[in-house]
Short mmCIF file of C-alpha atoms in Angstrom, two decimals:
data_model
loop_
_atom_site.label_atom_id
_atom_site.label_comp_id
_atom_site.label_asym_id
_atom_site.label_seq_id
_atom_site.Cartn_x
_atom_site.Cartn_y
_atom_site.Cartn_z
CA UNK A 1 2.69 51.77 6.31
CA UNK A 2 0.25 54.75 6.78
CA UNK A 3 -0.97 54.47 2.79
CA UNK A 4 -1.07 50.43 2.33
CA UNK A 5 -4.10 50.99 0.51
CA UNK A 6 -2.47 52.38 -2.10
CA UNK A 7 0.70 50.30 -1.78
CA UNK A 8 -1.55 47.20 -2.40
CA UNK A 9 -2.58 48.58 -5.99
CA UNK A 10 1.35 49.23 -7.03
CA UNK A 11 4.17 48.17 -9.08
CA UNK A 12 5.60 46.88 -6.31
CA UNK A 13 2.92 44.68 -5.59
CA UNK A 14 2.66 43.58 -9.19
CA UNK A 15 6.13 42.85 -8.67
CA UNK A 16 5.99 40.39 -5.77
CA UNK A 17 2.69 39.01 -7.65
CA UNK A 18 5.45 37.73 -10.03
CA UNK A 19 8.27 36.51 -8.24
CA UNK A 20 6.42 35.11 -5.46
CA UNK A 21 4.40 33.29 -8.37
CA UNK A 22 7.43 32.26 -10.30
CA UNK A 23 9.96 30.96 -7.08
CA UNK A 24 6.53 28.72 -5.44
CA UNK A 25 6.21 26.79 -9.16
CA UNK A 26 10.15 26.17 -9.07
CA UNK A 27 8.95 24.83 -5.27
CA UNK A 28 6.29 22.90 -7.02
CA UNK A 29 8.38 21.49 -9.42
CA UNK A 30 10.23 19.32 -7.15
CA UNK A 31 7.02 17.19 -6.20
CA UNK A 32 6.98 15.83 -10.06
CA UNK A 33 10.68 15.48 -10.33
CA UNK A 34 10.37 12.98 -7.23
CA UNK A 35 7.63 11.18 -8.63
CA UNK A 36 9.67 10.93 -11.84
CA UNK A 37 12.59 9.22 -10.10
CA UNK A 38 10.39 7.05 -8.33
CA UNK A 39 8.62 6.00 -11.02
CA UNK A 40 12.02 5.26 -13.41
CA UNK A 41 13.85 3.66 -10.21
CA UNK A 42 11.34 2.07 -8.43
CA UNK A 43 11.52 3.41 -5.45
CA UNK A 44 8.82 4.00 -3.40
CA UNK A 45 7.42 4.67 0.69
CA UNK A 46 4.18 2.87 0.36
CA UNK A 47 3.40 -0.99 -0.60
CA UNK A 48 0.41 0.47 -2.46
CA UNK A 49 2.34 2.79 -5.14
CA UNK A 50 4.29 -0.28 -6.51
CA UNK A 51 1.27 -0.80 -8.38
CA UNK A 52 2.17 2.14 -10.25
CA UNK A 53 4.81 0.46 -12.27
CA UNK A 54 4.98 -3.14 -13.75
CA UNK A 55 7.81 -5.42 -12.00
CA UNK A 56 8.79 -8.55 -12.14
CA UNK A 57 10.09 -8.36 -8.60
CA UNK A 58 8.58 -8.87 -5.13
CA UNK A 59 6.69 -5.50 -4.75
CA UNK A 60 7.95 -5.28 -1.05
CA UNK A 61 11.46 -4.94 -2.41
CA UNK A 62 10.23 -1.91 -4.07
CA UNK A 63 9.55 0.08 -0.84
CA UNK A 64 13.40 1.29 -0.09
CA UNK A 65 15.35 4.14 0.18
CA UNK A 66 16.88 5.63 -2.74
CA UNK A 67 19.96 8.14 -2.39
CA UNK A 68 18.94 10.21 -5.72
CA UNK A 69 15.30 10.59 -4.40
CA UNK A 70 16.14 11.95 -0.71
CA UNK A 71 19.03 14.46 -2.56
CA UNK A 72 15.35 15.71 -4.20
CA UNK A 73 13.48 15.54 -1.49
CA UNK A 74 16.01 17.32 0.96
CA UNK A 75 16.21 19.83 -1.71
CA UNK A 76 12.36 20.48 -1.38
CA UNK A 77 12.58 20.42 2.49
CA UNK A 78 15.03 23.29 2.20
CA UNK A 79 12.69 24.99 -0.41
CA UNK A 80 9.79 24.62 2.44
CA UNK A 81 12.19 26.38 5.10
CA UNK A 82 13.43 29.41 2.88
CA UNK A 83 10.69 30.03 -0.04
CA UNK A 84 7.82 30.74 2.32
CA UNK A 85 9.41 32.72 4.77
CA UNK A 86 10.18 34.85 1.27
CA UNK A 87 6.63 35.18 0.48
CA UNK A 88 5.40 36.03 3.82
CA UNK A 89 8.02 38.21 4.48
CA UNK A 90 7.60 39.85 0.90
CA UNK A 91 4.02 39.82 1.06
CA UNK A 92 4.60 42.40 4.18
CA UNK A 93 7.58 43.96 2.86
CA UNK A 94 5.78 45.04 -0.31
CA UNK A 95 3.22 46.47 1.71
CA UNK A 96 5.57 48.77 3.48
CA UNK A 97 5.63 50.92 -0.04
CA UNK A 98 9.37 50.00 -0.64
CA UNK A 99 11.22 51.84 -3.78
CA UNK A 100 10.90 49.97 -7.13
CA UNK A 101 14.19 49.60 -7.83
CA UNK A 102 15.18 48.15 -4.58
CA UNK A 103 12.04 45.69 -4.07
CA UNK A 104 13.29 44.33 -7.65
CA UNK A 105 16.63 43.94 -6.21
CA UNK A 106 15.34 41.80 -3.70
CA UNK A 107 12.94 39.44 -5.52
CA UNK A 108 15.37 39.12 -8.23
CA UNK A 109 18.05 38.42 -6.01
CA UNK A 110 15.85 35.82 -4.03
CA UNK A 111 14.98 33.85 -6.99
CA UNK A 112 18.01 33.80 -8.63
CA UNK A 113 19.97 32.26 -5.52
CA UNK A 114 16.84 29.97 -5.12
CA UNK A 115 17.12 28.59 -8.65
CA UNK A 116 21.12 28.60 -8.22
CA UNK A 117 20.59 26.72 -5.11
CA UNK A 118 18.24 23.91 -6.67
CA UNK A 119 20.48 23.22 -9.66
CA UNK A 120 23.44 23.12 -6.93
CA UNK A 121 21.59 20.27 -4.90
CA UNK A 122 20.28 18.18 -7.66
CA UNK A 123 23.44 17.98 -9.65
CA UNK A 124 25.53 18.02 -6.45
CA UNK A 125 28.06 20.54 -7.45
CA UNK A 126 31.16 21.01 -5.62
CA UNK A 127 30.52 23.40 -2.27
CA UNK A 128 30.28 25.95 -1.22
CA UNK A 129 27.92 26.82 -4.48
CA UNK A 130 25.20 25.68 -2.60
CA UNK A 131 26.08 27.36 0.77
CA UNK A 132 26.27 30.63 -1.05
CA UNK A 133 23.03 30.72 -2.51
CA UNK A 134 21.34 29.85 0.48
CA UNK A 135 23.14 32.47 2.25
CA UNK A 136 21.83 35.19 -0.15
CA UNK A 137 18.30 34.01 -0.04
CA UNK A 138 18.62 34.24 3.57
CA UNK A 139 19.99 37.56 3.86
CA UNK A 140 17.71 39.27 1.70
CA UNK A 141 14.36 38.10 3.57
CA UNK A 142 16.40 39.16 6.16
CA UNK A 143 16.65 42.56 4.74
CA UNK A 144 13.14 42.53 3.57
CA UNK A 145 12.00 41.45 7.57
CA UNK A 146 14.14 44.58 8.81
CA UNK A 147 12.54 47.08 6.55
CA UNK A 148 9.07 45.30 7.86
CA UNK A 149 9.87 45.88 11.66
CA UNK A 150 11.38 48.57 11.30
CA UNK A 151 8.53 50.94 9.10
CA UNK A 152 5.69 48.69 10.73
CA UNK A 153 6.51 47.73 14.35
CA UNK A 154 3.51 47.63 16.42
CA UNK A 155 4.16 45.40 19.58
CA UNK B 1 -4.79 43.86 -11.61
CA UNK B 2 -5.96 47.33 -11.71
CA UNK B 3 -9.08 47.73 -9.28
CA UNK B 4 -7.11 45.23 -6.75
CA UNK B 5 -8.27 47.70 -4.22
CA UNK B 6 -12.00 46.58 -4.71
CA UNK B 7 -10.99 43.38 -5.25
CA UNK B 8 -10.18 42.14 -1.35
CA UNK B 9 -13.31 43.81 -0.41
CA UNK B 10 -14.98 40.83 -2.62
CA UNK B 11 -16.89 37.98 -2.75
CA UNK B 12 -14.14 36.11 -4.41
CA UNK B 13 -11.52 37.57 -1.68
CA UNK B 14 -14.48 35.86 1.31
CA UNK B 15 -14.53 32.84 -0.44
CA UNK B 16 -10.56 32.50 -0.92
CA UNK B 17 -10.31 32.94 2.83
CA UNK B 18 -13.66 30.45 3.39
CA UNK B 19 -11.44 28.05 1.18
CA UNK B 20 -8.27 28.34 2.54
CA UNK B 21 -9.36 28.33 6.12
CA UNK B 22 -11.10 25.24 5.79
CA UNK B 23 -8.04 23.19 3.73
CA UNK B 24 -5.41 24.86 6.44
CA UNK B 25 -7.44 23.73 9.61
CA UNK B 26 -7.80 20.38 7.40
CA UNK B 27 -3.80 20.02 7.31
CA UNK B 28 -3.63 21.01 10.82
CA UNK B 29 -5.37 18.05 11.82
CA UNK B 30 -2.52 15.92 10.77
CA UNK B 31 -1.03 17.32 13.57
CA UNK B 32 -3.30 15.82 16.44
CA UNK B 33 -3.67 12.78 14.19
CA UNK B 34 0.24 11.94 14.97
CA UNK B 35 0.18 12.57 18.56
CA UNK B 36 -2.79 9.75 19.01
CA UNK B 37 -1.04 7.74 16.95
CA UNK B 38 2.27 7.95 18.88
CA UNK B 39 0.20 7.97 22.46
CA UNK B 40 -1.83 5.01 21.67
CA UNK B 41 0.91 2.78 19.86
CA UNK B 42 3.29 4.68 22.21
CA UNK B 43 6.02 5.54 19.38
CA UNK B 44 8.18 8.43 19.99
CA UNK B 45 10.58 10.24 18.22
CA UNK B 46 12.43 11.99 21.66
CA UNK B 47 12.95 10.64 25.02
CA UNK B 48 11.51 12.89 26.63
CA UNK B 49 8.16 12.13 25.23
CA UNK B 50 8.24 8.64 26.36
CA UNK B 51 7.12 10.15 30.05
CA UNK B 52 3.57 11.16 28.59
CA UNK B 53 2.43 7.39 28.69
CA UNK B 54 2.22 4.84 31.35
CA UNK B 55 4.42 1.90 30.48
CA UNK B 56 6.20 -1.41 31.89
CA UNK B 57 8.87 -1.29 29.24
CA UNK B 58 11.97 -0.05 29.35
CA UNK B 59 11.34 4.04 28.34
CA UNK B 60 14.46 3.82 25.50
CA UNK B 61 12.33 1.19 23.47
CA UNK B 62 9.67 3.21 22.95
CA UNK B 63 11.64 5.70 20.55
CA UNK B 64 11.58 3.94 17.29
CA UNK B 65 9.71 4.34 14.34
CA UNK B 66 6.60 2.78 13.33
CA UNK B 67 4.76 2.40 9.50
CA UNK B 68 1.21 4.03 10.55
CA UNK B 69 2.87 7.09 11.92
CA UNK B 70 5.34 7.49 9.37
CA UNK B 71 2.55 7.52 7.10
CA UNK B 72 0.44 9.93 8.60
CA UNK B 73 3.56 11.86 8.82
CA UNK B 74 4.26 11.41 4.60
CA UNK B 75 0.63 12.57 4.29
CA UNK B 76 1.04 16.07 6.56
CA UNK B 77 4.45 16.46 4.58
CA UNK B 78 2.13 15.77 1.28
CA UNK B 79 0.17 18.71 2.42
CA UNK B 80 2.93 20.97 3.50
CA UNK B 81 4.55 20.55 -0.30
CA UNK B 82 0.90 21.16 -1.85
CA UNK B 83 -1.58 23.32 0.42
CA UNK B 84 0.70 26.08 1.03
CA UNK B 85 1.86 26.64 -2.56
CA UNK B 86 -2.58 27.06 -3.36
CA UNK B 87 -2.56 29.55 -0.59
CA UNK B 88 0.09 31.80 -1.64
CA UNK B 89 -1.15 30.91 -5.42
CA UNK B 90 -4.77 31.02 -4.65
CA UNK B 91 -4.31 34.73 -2.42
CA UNK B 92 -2.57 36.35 -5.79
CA UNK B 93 -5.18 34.77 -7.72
CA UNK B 94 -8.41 36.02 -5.76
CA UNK B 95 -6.28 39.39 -6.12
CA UNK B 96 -6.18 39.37 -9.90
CA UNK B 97 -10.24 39.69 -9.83
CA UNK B 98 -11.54 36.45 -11.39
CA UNK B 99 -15.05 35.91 -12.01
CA UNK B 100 -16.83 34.66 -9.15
CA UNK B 101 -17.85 31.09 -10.85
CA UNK B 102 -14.23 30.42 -12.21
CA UNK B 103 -12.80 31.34 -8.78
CA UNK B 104 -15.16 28.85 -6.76
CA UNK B 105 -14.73 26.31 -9.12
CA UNK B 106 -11.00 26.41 -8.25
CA UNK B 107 -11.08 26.60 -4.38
CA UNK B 108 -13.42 23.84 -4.46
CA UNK B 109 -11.80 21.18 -6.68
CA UNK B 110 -8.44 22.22 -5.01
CA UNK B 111 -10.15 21.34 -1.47
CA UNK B 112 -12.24 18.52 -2.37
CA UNK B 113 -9.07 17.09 -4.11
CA UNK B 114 -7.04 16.89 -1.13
CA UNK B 115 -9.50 15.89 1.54
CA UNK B 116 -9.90 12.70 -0.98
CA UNK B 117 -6.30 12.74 -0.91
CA UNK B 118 -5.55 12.58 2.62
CA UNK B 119 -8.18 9.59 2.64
CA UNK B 120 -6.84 7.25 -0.02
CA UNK B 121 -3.26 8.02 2.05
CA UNK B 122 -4.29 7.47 5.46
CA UNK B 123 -6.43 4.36 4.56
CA UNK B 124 -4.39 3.09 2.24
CA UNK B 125 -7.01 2.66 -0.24
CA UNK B 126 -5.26 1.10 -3.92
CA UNK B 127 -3.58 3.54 -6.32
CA UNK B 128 -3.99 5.60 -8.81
CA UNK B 129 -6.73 7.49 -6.23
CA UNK B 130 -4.07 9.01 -3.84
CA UNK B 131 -2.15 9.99 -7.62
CA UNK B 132 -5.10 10.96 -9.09
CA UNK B 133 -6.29 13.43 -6.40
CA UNK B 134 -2.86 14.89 -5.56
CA UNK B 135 -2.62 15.83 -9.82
CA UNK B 136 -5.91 17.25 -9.58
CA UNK B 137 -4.67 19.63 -7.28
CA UNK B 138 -1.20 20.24 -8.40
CA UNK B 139 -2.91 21.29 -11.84
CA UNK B 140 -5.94 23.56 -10.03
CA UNK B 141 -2.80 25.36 -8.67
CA UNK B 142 -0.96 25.65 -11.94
CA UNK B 143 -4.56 27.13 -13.43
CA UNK B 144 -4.65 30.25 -10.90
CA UNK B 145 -0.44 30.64 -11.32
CA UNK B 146 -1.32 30.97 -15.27
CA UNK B 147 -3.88 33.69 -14.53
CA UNK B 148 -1.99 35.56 -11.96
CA UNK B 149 1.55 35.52 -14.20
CA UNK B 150 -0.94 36.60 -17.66
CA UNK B 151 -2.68 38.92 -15.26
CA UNK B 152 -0.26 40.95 -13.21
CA UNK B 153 3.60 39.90 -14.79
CA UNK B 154 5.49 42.61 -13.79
CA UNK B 155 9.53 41.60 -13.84
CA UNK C 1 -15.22 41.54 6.62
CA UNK C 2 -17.52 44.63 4.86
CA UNK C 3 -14.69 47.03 5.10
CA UNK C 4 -11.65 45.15 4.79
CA UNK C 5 -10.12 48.17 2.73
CA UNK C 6 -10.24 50.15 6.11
CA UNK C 7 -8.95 46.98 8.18
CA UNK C 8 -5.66 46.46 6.02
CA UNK C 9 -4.56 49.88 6.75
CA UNK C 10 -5.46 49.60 10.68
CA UNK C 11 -3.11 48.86 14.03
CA UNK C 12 -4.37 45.32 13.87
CA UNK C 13 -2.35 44.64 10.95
CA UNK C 14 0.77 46.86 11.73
CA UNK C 15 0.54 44.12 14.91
CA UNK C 16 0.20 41.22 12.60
CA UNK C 17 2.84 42.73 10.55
CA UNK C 18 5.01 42.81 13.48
CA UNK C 19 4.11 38.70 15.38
CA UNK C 20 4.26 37.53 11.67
CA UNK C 21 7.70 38.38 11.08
CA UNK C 22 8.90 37.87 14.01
CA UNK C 23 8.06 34.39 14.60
CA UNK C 24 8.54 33.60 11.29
CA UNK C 25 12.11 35.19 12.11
CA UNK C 26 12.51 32.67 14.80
CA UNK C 27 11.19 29.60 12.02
CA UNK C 28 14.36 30.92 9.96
CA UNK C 29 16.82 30.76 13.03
CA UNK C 30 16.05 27.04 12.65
CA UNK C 31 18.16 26.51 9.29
CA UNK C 32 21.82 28.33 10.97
CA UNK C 33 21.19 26.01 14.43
CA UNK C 34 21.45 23.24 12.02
CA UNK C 35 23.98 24.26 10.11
CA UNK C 36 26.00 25.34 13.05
CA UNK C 37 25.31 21.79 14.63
CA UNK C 38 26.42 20.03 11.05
CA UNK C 39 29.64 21.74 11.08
CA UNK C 40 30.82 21.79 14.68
CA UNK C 41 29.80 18.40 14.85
CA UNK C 42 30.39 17.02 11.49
CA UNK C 43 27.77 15.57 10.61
CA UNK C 44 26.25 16.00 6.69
CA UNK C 45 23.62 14.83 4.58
CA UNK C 46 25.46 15.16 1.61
CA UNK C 47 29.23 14.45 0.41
CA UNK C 48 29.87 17.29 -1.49
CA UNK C 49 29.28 19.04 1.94
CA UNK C 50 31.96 17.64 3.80
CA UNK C 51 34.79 19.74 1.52
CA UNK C 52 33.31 22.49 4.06
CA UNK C 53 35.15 21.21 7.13
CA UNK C 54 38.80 20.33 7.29
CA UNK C 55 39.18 16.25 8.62
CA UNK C 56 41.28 13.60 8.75
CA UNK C 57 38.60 10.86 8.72
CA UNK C 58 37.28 9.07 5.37
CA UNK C 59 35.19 11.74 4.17
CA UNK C 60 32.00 9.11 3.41
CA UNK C 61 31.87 8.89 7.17
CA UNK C 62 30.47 11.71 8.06
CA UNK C 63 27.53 11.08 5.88
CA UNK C 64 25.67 10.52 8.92
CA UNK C 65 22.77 10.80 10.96
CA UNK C 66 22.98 12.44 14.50
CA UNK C 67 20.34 12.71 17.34
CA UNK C 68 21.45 16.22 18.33
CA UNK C 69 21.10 17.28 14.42
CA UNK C 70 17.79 15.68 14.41
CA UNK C 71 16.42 17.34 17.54
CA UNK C 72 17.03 20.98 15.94
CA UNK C 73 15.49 19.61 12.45
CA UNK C 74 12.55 17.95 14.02
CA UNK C 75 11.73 21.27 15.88
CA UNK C 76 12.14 23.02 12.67
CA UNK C 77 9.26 20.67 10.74
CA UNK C 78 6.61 21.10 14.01
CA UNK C 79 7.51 25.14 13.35
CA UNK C 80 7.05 24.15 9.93
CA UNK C 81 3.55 22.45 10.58
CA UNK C 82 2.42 25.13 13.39
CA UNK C 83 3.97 28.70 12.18
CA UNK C 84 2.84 28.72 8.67
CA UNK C 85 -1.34 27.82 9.52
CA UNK C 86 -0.39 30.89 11.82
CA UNK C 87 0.39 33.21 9.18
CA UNK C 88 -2.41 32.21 6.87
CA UNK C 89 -4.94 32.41 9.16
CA UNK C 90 -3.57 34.98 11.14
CA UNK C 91 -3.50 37.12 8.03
CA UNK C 92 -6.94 36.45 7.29
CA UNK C 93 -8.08 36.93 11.28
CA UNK C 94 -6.77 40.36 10.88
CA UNK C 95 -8.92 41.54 7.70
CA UNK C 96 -12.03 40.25 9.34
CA UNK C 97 -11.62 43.75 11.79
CA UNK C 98 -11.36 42.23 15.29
CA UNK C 99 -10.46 44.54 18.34
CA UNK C 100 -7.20 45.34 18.95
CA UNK C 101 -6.83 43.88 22.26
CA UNK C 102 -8.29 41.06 21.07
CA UNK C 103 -6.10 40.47 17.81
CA UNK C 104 -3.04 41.15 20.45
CA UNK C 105 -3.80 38.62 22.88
CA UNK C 106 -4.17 36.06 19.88
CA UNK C 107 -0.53 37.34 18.44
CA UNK C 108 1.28 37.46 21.29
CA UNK C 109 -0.12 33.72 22.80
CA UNK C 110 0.77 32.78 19.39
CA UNK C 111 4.38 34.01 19.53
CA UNK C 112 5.05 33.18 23.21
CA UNK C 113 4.10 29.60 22.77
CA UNK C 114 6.12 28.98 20.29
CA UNK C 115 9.44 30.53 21.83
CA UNK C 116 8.88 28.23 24.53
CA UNK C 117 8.20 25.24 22.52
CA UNK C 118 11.64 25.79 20.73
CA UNK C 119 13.53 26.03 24.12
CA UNK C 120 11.64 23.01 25.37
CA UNK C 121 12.69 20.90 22.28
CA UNK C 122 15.98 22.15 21.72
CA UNK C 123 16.91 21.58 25.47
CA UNK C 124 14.84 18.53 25.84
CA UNK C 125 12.84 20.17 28.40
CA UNK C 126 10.69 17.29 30.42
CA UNK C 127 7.40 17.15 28.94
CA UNK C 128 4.31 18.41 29.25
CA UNK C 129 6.18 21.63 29.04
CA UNK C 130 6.59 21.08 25.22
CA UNK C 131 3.07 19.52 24.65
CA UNK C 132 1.64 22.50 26.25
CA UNK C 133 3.27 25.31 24.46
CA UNK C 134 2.05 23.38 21.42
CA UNK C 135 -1.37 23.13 22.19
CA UNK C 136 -1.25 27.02 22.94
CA UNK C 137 -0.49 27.63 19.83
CA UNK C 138 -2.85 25.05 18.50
CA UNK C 139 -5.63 25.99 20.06
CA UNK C 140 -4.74 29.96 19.42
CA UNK C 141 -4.82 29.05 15.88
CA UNK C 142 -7.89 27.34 15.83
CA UNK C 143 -9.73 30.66 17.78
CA UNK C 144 -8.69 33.25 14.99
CA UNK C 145 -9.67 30.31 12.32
CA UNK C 146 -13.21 30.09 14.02
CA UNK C 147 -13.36 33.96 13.91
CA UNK C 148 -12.54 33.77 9.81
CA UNK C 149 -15.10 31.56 9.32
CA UNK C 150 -17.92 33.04 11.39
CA UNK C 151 -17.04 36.47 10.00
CA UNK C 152 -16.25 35.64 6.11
CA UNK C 153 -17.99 32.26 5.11
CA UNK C 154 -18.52 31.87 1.62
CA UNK C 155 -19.08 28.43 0.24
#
């Protein structure tokens, strides 16, 4: 990490810039799909958001729990726990003045089992499709966090 | 992205971390805001807890859930889905070198949006405010993603 | 923060570098407790996931909800809520150019407090032991947050 300066102003960096970018608004994305199902299904967690949508129905009725909205909102939840370890683990990792090639491999590889993983959840395809993505994702910040510690440990 | 070197040395970079500082501490607060909650109306989610508070009742009662901490809790989850997508967003952005007016203008809707936010959700107050504020901010965030993925796309 | 340039390439961020990952590290361990837990234990959110453990039962009943399961997920949200603040501000703490010992002390608090938190929750430790080790890391926090914005303020 002796010439992060210069690392900073790279490729690389331009390169994280975009993944990082891309794999947070497919994180983002989940908030509006929620509020999409909530709004078509009714379904809501507080008495004041029924007045979102006209009913004919006791509003009170309207403050449940649906099965399609948790399957989003678990699927955001595991977003939480696996994109931003990514980024801050990236971030660091592309500071560390990795090789092109193999900093693409591991953004690429990140989103791709990321965006694998979401349409796995949401449509509820068969396991282990799901398990495996998350597995990748895992593994490569893991591979990105051992390059970090190892080029940059200072306990 | 080409000067990104001067860049964090900026006044944009101080007033991204000025910004960002302030909304973090800001979601933090949730944090503290739970705990009196669940010490004064003595709710707890573990067992364990249930020895922090004097009581007369029988310990195992006291871990249920209750509708004001549940939703402070929805609001610090709120902030979880939203604040840290602006500050890995909002860090690339102040990287990209935008001008100094444009930048501010962003920080400061995004942080003004979500204190009003965490108002209209803690009090209640009648929708579309909570909606209105949490769109407000969902779209600042889109505005910086657009300028760092025309800026610095690199795939 | 007049020379951040200099500060980026310094010890103080090879140290953040090193606390950052680490305990965000530990944050990821999190996600294979649970999984471990859900598949010793069987115990799923989702049906599709029970075709990942062999059983005899009716496969809809172990769509279920179990206090062990959400001990280890509840600890994961608070490092969730506590860990990720860390990094941001932490990050930012370390491009203001504090002393090294100083930045340590803050890191390794920071780190500590949270490794002790996690054992205390996972093994239901009697409390205060968990309140304190998140207060530690509250309050740690809140100390490199005042330095940011005594150091950098820009409004």
């Amino acid at each position: 990490m002796a010439e992060i300066v210069h690392m900073i102003d790279s490729e690389v960096f331009l390169a994280f810039s975009t993944y990082a970018t891309i794999v947070i608004l497919k994180m983002m994305l989940m908030s509006p799909i929620t509020s999409y199902y909530r709004l078509t299904k009714k379904v809501f967690s507080n008495l004041e958001d029924t007045s979102l949508v006209k009913t004919s129905e006791d509003r009170k009725k309207l403050v449940r729990v649906d099965p399609d909205v948790e399957r989003v909102r678990r699927c955001h939840q595991n977003d939480l726990e696996n994109i931003i370890p990514f980024v801050v683990i990236g971030l660091l990792y592309a500071l560390t003045g990795p090789d092109l090639s193999s900093a693409l491999l591991h953004f690429r590889l990140f989103v791709v089992s990321r965006i694998i993983h979401t349409v796995a959840y949401v449509m509820a395809l068969p396991q282990p499709s799901r398990a495996l993505a998350w597995i990748v994702g895992l593994f490569t910040t893991f591979s990105m966090a051992y390059r970090v510690l190892t080029t940059a440990l200072f306990l």
